[in-house]
Amino acid sequence: MTASYTGRDRLSETVLNTLKRVPRHRFVPENLLDRAYQNRPLPIGFGQTISQPYIVALMTDLLEIEDDHRILEIGTGSAYQAAVLAELAETVYSIEIIPELAETAKGRLKALGYTNIVTLQGDGYFGLEKEAPFDGIIVTAAASHIPPPLVAQLKPGGVMIIPVGGPFLTQELIRVRKKADGSITSEQLLPVAFVPLTGGP
Ligand code: SAH
């Protein structure tokens, strides 16, 4: 259904196999266990959601991850997306602004045995200067604009996937590419619905 927007008529086998490996039921609240494998977002508390599996797969695919890549995620939430990324990348840095969610995510990833995800609590609008630049950046909350610090922390040749738009308006999934010469291109891919990115200047 989204092929006309994304130019991809199917998701890569690698990404689909990764989704099969990551146990989504370990990332949803206990009272929603029976819905863990439905293709829909679910509430995780604090007004936040774990994204729909299709969107997780699509955004992961669009990042063009290679096994030596260092990826930055803004919006850890349940840490499901971070776990999917960690199956493909060398290291994932994931920032969450809500302390309780950041704490729960950290414990969960430890229990699941992930050793290549670094979780941090803070405002991801500003990225993670001390670990920059990143091969890929994924923002899993909708921003009103593309945060300039994130563009600055993207490696030449890198890709950023970010939903942009207001909370009550249609948001668009945007792909930002930084070319080898440092110039930036951005493409609108498809309409999406995310919780808002808070924080910022
Ligand atoms: N990737 C998540 C989806 C999380 S929903 C998952 O797989 O479950 C978006 C998350 O972004 C929420 O947890 C929200 O608290 C967080 N968030 C919003 N603004 C943020 C900011 N400025 N910095 C870091 N995290 C932010």
Coordinates of N, CA and C and ligand atoms in Angstrom, one line a residue:
M1 N 0.8 -1.2 0.0 CA 0.0 0.0 0.0 C 0.8 1.3 0.0
T2 N 2.1 1.2 0.5 CA 2.9 2.4 0.6 C 4.0 2.4 -0.5
A3 N 4.0 1.5 -1.4 CA 5.0 1.4 -2.4 C 5.1 2.6 -3.2
S4 N 4.0 3.3 -3.5 CA 4.0 4.4 -4.4 C 4.7 5.6 -3.7
Y5 N 4.7 5.6 -2.4 CA 5.3 6.7 -1.6 C 6.8 6.5 -1.4
T6 N 7.1 5.2 -1.1 CA 8.5 4.9 -0.7 C 9.4 4.4 -1.8
G7 N 8.8 4.0 -2.9 CA 9.6 3.5 -4.0 C 10.1 2.1 -3.7
R8 N 9.6 1.5 -2.6 CA 9.9 0.1 -2.3 C 8.7 -0.7 -2.3
D9 N 8.7 -1.7 -3.2 CA 7.5 -2.5 -3.3 C 7.5 -3.7 -2.3
R10 N 8.6 -3.9 -1.6 CA 8.7 -4.9 -0.5 C 9.8 -4.4 0.4
L11 N 9.7 -4.9 1.7 CA 10.7 -4.7 2.7 C 11.8 -5.7 2.4
S12 N 13.1 -5.3 2.8 CA 14.2 -6.2 2.6 C 14.0 -7.5 3.4
E13 N 14.5 -8.6 2.9 CA 14.4 -9.9 3.6 C 15.2 -9.7 5.0
T14 N 16.3 -9.0 4.9 CA 17.1 -8.9 6.1 C 16.3 -8.2 7.2
V15 N 15.6 -7.2 6.9 CA 14.8 -6.4 7.9 C 13.6 -7.3 8.4
L16 N 13.0 -8.0 7.4 CA 11.8 -8.9 7.8 C 12.3 -10.0 8.8
N17 N 13.5 -10.6 8.5 CA 14.0 -11.6 9.4 C 14.3 -11.1 10.7
T18 N 14.8 -9.8 10.8 CA 15.1 -9.2 12.0 C 13.9 -9.0 12.9
L19 N 12.8 -8.6 12.2 CA 11.5 -8.4 13.0 C 11.1 -9.8 13.6
K20 N 11.3 -10.8 12.8 CA 10.9 -12.2 13.3 C 11.8 -12.5 14.6
R21 N 13.0 -12.1 14.6 CA 13.9 -12.4 15.7 C 13.6 -11.7 17.0
V22 N 13.1 -10.4 16.9 CA 13.0 -9.6 18.1 C 11.6 -9.9 18.7
P23 N 11.6 -10.3 20.0 CA 10.3 -10.7 20.6 C 9.5 -9.5 21.1
R24 N 8.6 -9.0 20.2 CA 7.9 -7.7 20.5 C 7.1 -7.9 21.8
H25 N 6.7 -9.1 22.2 CA 5.9 -9.2 23.5 C 6.7 -8.8 24.7
R26 N 8.0 -8.8 24.6 CA 8.9 -8.4 25.7 C 8.9 -6.9 25.9
F27 N 8.3 -6.1 24.9 CA 8.4 -4.7 24.9 C 7.1 -4.0 25.1
V28 N 6.0 -4.8 25.3 CA 4.7 -4.2 25.5 C 4.3 -4.4 27.0
P29 N 3.4 -3.6 27.5 CA 2.9 -3.8 28.9 C 2.2 -5.1 29.0
E30 N 2.2 -5.7 30.2 CA 1.7 -7.1 30.4 C 0.2 -7.2 30.0
N31 N -0.5 -6.1 30.3 CA -2.0 -6.2 30.0 C -2.3 -6.2 28.5
L32 N -1.3 -5.9 27.7 CA -1.5 -5.9 26.2 C -0.8 -7.0 25.5
L33 N -0.3 -8.0 26.3 CA 0.5 -9.1 25.7 C -0.2 -9.8 24.5
D34 N -1.6 -9.9 24.6 CA -2.3 -10.6 23.6 C -2.3 -9.8 22.3
R35 N -1.9 -8.5 22.3 CA -1.9 -7.7 21.1 C -0.5 -7.4 20.6
A36 N 0.5 -8.1 21.2 CA 1.9 -7.7 20.9 C 2.2 -7.9 19.4
Y37 N 1.6 -8.9 18.8 CA 2.0 -9.1 17.4 C 0.9 -8.6 16.4
Q38 N 0.1 -7.7 16.8 CA -0.8 -7.0 15.9 C 0.0 -5.9 15.2
N39 N -0.4 -5.6 14.0 CA 0.3 -4.5 13.3 C -0.3 -3.2 13.6
R40 N -0.1 -2.8 14.9 CA -0.6 -1.5 15.3 C 0.2 -1.0 16.5
P41 N 0.2 0.4 16.7 CA 1.0 0.9 17.9 C 0.2 0.5 19.1
L42 N 0.9 0.5 20.3 CA 0.2 0.2 21.5 C 0.8 1.2 22.6
P43 N -0.1 1.5 23.6 CA 0.3 2.5 24.6 C 1.4 1.8 25.5
I44 N 2.4 2.6 25.9 CA 3.4 2.1 26.9 C 3.5 3.0 28.1
G45 N 2.5 3.8 28.4 CA 2.5 4.7 29.5 C 3.0 6.1 29.2
F46 N 2.7 7.0 30.1 CA 3.2 8.4 29.9 C 2.8 9.0 28.6
G47 N 1.7 8.5 28.1 CA 1.1 9.1 26.8 C 1.9 8.7 25.6
Q48 N 2.8 7.7 25.7 CA 3.7 7.4 24.6 C 3.2 6.0 24.0
T49 N 3.8 5.7 22.9 CA 3.4 4.4 22.2 C 4.6 3.6 21.7
I50 N 4.5 2.3 21.6 CA 5.5 1.5 20.9 C 4.9 1.6 19.4
S51 N 5.8 1.9 18.5 CA 5.4 2.0 17.1 C 4.8 0.8 16.5
Q52 N 4.0 0.9 15.5 CA 3.5 -0.2 14.7 C 4.6 -0.9 14.0
P53 N 4.6 -2.3 14.0 CA 5.7 -3.1 13.4 C 6.0 -2.7 12.0
Y54 N 5.0 -2.4 11.2 CA 5.3 -2.0 9.8 C 6.1 -0.8 9.7
I55 N 5.8 0.2 10.5 CA 6.6 1.5 10.5 C 8.0 1.2 11.0
V56 N 8.2 0.4 12.0 CA 9.5 0.1 12.5 C 10.3 -0.6 11.4
A57 N 9.7 -1.5 10.7 CA 10.4 -2.2 9.6 C 10.7 -1.2 8.5
L58 N 9.8 -0.4 8.1 CA 10.0 0.5 7.0 C 11.1 1.5 7.4
M59 N 11.1 2.1 8.6 CA 12.1 3.1 9.0 C 13.5 2.4 9.1
T60 N 13.5 1.2 9.5 CA 14.8 0.4 9.6 C 15.3 0.2 8.2
D61 N 14.4 -0.2 7.3 CA 14.8 -0.5 5.9 C 15.4 0.8 5.3
L62 N 14.7 1.9 5.5 CA 15.1 3.2 4.9 C 16.5 3.7 5.4
L63 N 16.9 3.2 6.5 CA 18.2 3.7 7.1 C 19.4 3.1 6.4
E64 N 19.2 2.0 5.6 CA 20.3 1.4 4.8 C 21.5 1.0 5.7
I65 N 21.1 0.3 6.8 CA 22.1 -0.1 7.8 C 23.1 -1.1 7.3
E66 N 24.4 -0.9 7.6 CA 25.4 -1.9 7.4 C 26.0 -2.3 8.7
D67 N 26.7 -3.5 8.7 CA 27.0 -4.1 10.0 C 28.1 -3.3 10.8
D68 N 28.8 -2.4 10.2 CA 29.7 -1.6 10.9 C 29.2 -0.2 11.3
H69 N 27.8 0.0 11.1 CA 27.3 1.3 11.3 C 27.0 1.6 12.8
R70 N 27.1 2.9 13.1 CA 26.7 3.5 14.4 C 25.5 4.3 14.2
I71 N 24.4 3.9 14.9 CA 23.1 4.6 14.7 C 22.7 5.3 15.9
L72 N 22.1 6.5 15.7 CA 21.5 7.3 16.8 C 20.0 7.2 16.7
E73 N 19.3 6.9 17.8 CA 17.9 6.9 17.8 C 17.4 7.9 18.8
I74 N 16.4 8.8 18.4 CA 15.8 9.7 19.3 C 14.4 9.2 19.7
G75 N 14.2 8.9 20.9 CA 12.8 8.4 21.4 C 12.9 6.9 21.6
T76 N 13.6 6.5 22.7 CA 13.7 5.1 23.0 C 12.4 4.4 23.2
G77 N 11.5 5.1 24.0 CA 10.2 4.5 24.3 C 10.3 3.1 24.9
S78 N 9.8 2.1 24.3 CA 9.8 0.7 24.8 C 11.2 0.1 24.5
A79 N 12.0 0.7 23.6 CA 13.2 0.2 23.1 C 13.1 -0.9 22.1
Y80 N 11.9 -1.1 21.6 CA 11.7 -2.1 20.5 C 12.4 -1.8 19.2
Q81 N 12.3 -0.5 18.8 CA 13.0 -0.1 17.6 C 14.5 -0.2 17.8
A82 N 15.0 0.2 19.0 CA 16.4 0.1 19.3 C 16.9 -1.3 19.1
A83 N 16.1 -2.3 19.7 CA 16.5 -3.7 19.6 C 16.6 -4.1 18.1
V84 N 15.6 -3.7 17.3 CA 15.6 -4.1 15.9 C 16.9 -3.5 15.2
L85 N 17.2 -2.3 15.5 CA 18.4 -1.6 14.9 C 19.6 -2.3 15.4
A86 N 19.7 -2.8 16.6 CA 20.9 -3.4 17.2 C 21.2 -4.8 16.6
E87 N 20.1 -5.4 16.0 CA 20.4 -6.7 15.3 C 21.2 -6.4 14.0
L88 N 21.1 -5.2 13.5 CA 21.7 -4.9 12.2 C 23.0 -4.1 12.2
A89 N 23.1 -3.2 13.2 CA 24.2 -2.2 13.3 C 25.2 -2.7 14.3
E90 N 26.4 -2.0 14.3 CA 27.4 -2.3 15.2 C 27.0 -1.8 16.6
T91 N 26.6 -0.5 16.7 CA 26.2 0.1 18.0 C 25.0 1.0 17.7
V92 N 24.1 1.0 18.7 CA 22.9 1.9 18.7 C 23.0 2.8 19.9
Y93 N 22.9 4.1 19.7 CA 22.8 5.0 20.8 C 21.3 5.5 20.8
S94 N 20.6 5.4 21.9 CA 19.2 5.7 21.9 C 18.9 6.6 23.1
I95 N 18.3 7.8 22.8 CA 18.0 8.8 23.8 C 16.5 8.9 24.1
E96 N 16.1 8.9 25.4 CA 14.7 9.0 25.8 C 14.6 10.2 26.8
I97 N 13.6 11.0 26.6 CA 13.5 12.2 27.5 C 12.8 11.9 28.8
I98 N 11.9 10.9 28.8 CA 11.1 10.6 30.0 C 11.9 9.6 30.9
P99 N 12.3 10.1 32.1 CA 13.2 9.3 32.9 C 12.7 7.9 33.2
E100 N 11.4 7.7 33.5 CA 10.9 6.4 33.8 C 11.0 5.5 32.6
L101 N 10.7 6.0 31.4 CA 10.8 5.1 30.2 C 12.2 4.7 29.9
A102 N 13.1 5.7 30.1 CA 14.5 5.5 29.9 C 15.0 4.3 30.8
E103 N 14.6 4.4 32.1 CA 15.0 3.4 33.1 C 14.5 2.0 32.7
T104 N 13.2 2.0 32.4 CA 12.6 0.7 32.1 C 13.3 0.1 30.8
A105 N 13.5 0.9 29.8 CA 14.1 0.4 28.6 C 15.5 -0.2 28.9
K106 N 16.3 0.5 29.7 CA 17.6 0.1 30.0 C 17.6 -1.3 30.6
G107 N 16.7 -1.5 31.6 CA 16.6 -2.8 32.3 C 16.1 -3.9 31.4
R108 N 15.2 -3.6 30.5 CA 14.6 -4.5 29.6 C 15.7 -5.0 28.6
L109 N 16.5 -4.1 28.1 CA 17.5 -4.5 27.1 C 18.6 -5.3 27.7
K110 N 18.9 -5.0 29.0 CA 19.9 -5.8 29.7 C 19.3 -7.2 29.9
A111 N 18.1 -7.3 30.3 CA 17.5 -8.6 30.6 C 17.4 -9.5 29.3
L112 N 17.3 -8.8 28.1 CA 17.2 -9.5 26.8 C 18.6 -9.8 26.3
G113 N 19.7 -9.2 27.0 CA 21.0 -9.6 26.6 C 21.6 -8.7 25.5
Y114 N 21.0 -7.5 25.2 CA 21.6 -6.7 24.2 C 22.9 -5.9 24.8
T115 N 24.0 -6.1 24.1 CA 25.2 -5.4 24.6 C 25.7 -4.3 23.7
N116 N 25.0 -4.1 22.6 CA 25.5 -3.0 21.7 C 24.5 -1.9 21.6
I117 N 23.7 -1.7 22.6 CA 22.8 -0.5 22.7 C 23.2 0.3 23.9
V118 N 23.4 1.6 23.7 CA 23.7 2.5 24.8 C 22.5 3.4 24.9
T119 N 21.8 3.3 26.1 CA 20.6 4.1 26.3 C 21.0 5.3 27.2
L120 N 20.4 6.4 26.9 CA 20.7 7.6 27.6 C 19.4 8.4 27.9
Q121 N 19.3 9.0 29.0 CA 18.1 9.9 29.3 C 18.5 11.3 29.0
G122 N 17.7 12.0 28.2 CA 18.0 13.4 27.9 C 17.2 13.9 26.8
D123 N 17.4 15.1 26.4 CA 16.7 15.7 25.2 C 17.4 15.4 23.9
G124 N 16.8 14.5 23.2 CA 17.5 14.1 21.9 C 17.5 15.1 20.8
Y125 N 16.7 16.2 21.0 CA 16.8 17.3 20.0 C 18.2 17.7 19.7
F126 N 19.0 17.6 20.7 CA 20.4 18.1 20.6 C 21.4 17.0 20.2
G127 N 20.8 15.8 20.0 CA 21.6 14.6 19.6 C 22.6 14.2 20.6
L128 N 23.8 13.7 20.2 CA 24.8 13.1 21.1 C 26.1 13.5 20.6
E129 N 26.5 14.8 20.8 CA 27.7 15.4 20.2 C 28.9 14.5 20.4
K130 N 29.1 14.0 21.7 CA 30.3 13.3 22.0 C 30.5 12.0 21.2
E131 N 29.5 11.4 20.7 CA 29.6 10.2 19.9 C 29.5 10.4 18.4
A132 N 29.2 11.6 18.0 CA 29.0 12.0 16.6 C 30.3 11.9 15.8
P133 N 30.3 11.7 14.5 CA 29.1 11.6 13.6 C 28.5 10.2 13.6
F134 N 27.2 10.1 13.1 CA 26.6 8.8 13.0 C 26.3 8.4 11.6
D135 N 26.3 7.1 11.3 CA 26.0 6.7 9.9 C 24.6 6.8 9.6
G136 N 23.7 6.7 10.7 CA 22.3 6.9 10.5 C 21.7 7.4 11.7
I137 N 20.6 8.3 11.5 CA 19.9 8.8 12.7 C 18.4 8.6 12.4
I138 N 17.7 8.1 13.4 CA 16.3 7.8 13.3 C 15.6 8.5 14.5
V139 N 14.5 9.3 14.1 CA 13.8 10.0 15.1 C 12.4 9.4 15.2
T140 N 11.9 8.9 16.3 CA 10.7 8.2 16.4 C 9.6 9.0 17.1
A141 N 9.7 10.3 17.1 CA 8.7 11.2 17.5 C 8.6 12.3 16.5
A142 N 7.4 13.0 16.3 CA 7.3 14.0 15.3 C 7.8 15.3 15.7
A143 N 8.7 15.8 14.9 CA 9.3 17.1 15.1 C 8.6 18.2 14.3
S144 N 8.6 19.5 14.8 CA 8.0 20.5 14.0 C 8.9 20.9 12.9
H145 N 10.2 20.6 13.0 CA 11.2 20.9 12.0 C 12.4 19.9 12.2
I146 N 13.3 19.8 11.2 CA 14.4 18.9 11.4 C 15.4 19.6 12.3
P147 N 15.7 19.0 13.4 CA 16.7 19.6 14.4 C 18.1 19.8 13.8
P148 N 18.5 21.0 13.6 CA 19.9 21.3 13.1 C 21.0 20.5 13.7
P149 N 21.0 20.3 15.1 CA 22.1 19.5 15.7 C 22.1 18.1 15.1
L150 N 21.0 17.5 14.8 CA 21.0 16.2 14.2 C 21.6 16.1 12.8
V151 N 21.3 17.1 12.0 CA 21.8 17.2 10.7 C 23.4 17.3 10.8
A152 N 23.8 18.1 11.8 CA 25.2 18.4 12.0 C 25.9 17.1 12.4
Q153 N 25.2 16.2 13.1 CA 25.8 15.0 13.6 C 25.7 13.8 12.7
L154 N 25.2 14.0 11.5 CA 25.1 12.9 10.5 C 26.4 12.9 9.7
K155 N 26.9 11.7 9.5 CA 28.1 11.5 8.7 C 27.9 11.8 7.2
P156 N 28.8 12.4 6.5 CA 28.7 12.5 5.0 C 28.4 11.0 4.5
G157 N 27.4 10.9 3.6 CA 26.9 9.6 3.1 C 25.8 9.0 4.0
G158 N 25.5 9.7 5.1 CA 24.6 9.1 6.1 C 23.1 9.5 5.8
V159 N 22.2 8.8 6.4 CA 20.8 9.0 6.2 C 20.1 9.2 7.5
M160 N 19.2 10.2 7.5 CA 18.3 10.4 8.7 C 16.8 10.2 8.3
I161 N 16.1 9.5 9.1 CA 14.7 9.2 8.9 C 13.9 9.9 10.0
I162 N 13.0 10.8 9.7 CA 12.4 11.6 10.7 C 11.0 12.0 10.3
P163 N 10.0 11.8 11.2 CA 8.6 12.4 10.9 C 8.6 13.9 11.3
V164 N 8.1 14.7 10.4 CA 8.0 16.1 10.6 C 6.6 16.6 10.4
G165 N 6.1 17.4 11.4 CA 4.8 17.9 11.2 C 4.2 18.2 12.6
G166 N 3.1 19.0 12.7 CA 2.5 19.3 14.0 C 1.7 18.1 14.5
P167 N 1.5 18.2 15.9 CA 0.8 17.1 16.5 C -0.7 16.8 16.0
F168 N -1.3 17.9 15.5 CA -2.7 17.7 15.0 C -2.8 17.8 13.5
L169 N -1.7 17.9 12.8 CA -1.6 17.9 11.4 C -1.1 16.6 10.9
T170 N -1.2 16.5 9.6 CA -0.5 15.3 9.0 C 1.0 15.5 9.1
Q171 N 1.6 14.4 9.5 CA 3.1 14.4 9.5 C 3.6 13.7 8.3
E172 N 4.8 14.0 7.9 CA 5.4 13.4 6.8 C 6.7 12.7 7.2
L173 N 6.9 11.5 6.8 CA 8.1 10.8 7.0 C 9.1 11.4 6.0
I174 N 10.2 11.9 6.5 CA 11.2 12.6 5.7 C 12.5 11.8 5.7
R175 N 13.1 11.7 4.5 CA 14.5 11.1 4.5 C 15.5 12.2 4.1
V176 N 16.4 12.4 5.0 CA 17.5 13.4 4.8 C 18.8 12.7 4.5
R177 N 19.4 13.1 3.4 CA 20.7 12.5 3.1 C 21.8 13.6 3.1
K178 N 22.9 13.2 3.8 CA 24.0 14.1 3.7 C 25.0 13.5 2.7
K179 N 25.3 14.3 1.6 CA 26.1 13.7 0.6 C 27.6 13.8 1.0
A180 N 28.4 13.2 0.2 CA 29.9 13.1 0.5 C 30.5 14.5 0.7
D181 N 29.9 15.5 -0.1 CA 30.5 16.9 0.0 C 29.8 17.7 1.1
G182 N 29.0 17.0 1.9 CA 28.3 17.7 3.1 C 27.0 18.3 2.7
S183 N 26.6 18.4 1.5 CA 25.3 19.0 1.1 C 24.2 18.1 1.5
I184 N 23.0 18.7 1.7 CA 21.9 18.0 2.3 C 20.7 17.9 1.3
T185 N 20.1 16.7 1.2 CA 18.9 16.7 0.4 C 17.8 16.1 1.3
S186 N 16.5 16.5 1.1 CA 15.5 15.9 1.9 C 14.3 15.5 1.0
E187 N 13.7 14.4 1.2 CA 12.6 13.9 0.5 C 11.4 13.5 1.4
Q188 N 10.2 14.0 1.0 CA 9.0 13.5 1.8 C 8.6 12.2 1.3
L189 N 8.5 11.2 2.2 CA 8.2 9.8 1.8 C 6.7 9.5 1.9
L190 N 6.2 9.5 3.1 CA 4.8 9.2 3.3 C 4.1 9.8 4.5
P191 N 2.8 9.9 4.5 CA 2.1 10.5 5.7 C 2.2 9.5 6.9
V192 N 2.5 9.9 8.1 CA 2.6 9.1 9.2 C 1.9 9.8 10.4
A193 N 1.8 9.0 11.6 CA 1.3 9.6 12.8 C 2.2 9.2 14.0
F194 N 2.9 10.2 14.6 CA 3.7 9.9 15.7 C 3.4 10.8 16.9
V195 N 3.7 10.4 18.1 CA 3.6 11.3 19.2 C 4.6 12.4 19.0
P196 N 4.4 13.6 19.6 CA 5.3 14.7 19.4 C 6.7 14.6 20.0
L197 N 7.7 15.1 19.3 CA 9.0 15.3 19.9 C 8.9 16.5 20.8
T198 N 9.3 16.4 22.1 CA 9.2 17.5 23.0 C 10.7 18.0 23.1
G199 N 10.9 18.9 24.1 CA 12.2 19.4 24.3 C 12.6 20.4 23.2
G200 N 13.9 20.5 22.9 CA 14.4 21.5 21.9 C 14.8 22.8 22.6
P201 N 15.1 23.8 21.8 CA 15.7 25.0 22.3 C 14.6 25.9 23.0
Ligands
SAH1 N1 11.0 4.0 19.3 C1 10.0 3.8 20.3 C2 8.7 4.6 20.0 C3 8.6 5.6 21.1 S1 7.4 6.8 21.0 C4 9.6 2.3 20.4 O1 10.1 1.5 19.6 O2 8.9 2.0 21.4 C5 8.4 8.3 21.0 C6 9.3 8.5 22.2 O3 10.0 9.7 22.0 C7 8.5 8.6 23.5 O4 9.0 7.7 24.5 C8 8.9 10.1 24.0 O5 9.0 10.2 25.4 C9 10.2 10.3 23.3 N2 10.6 11.7 23.1 C10 9.9 12.7 22.8 N3 10.6 13.8 22.6 C11 11.9 13.5 22.9 C12 13.2 14.1 22.9 N4 13.2 15.5 22.7 N5 14.3 13.4 23.2 C13 14.2 12.1 23.5 N6 13.1 11.4 23.5 C14 11.9 12.1 23.2

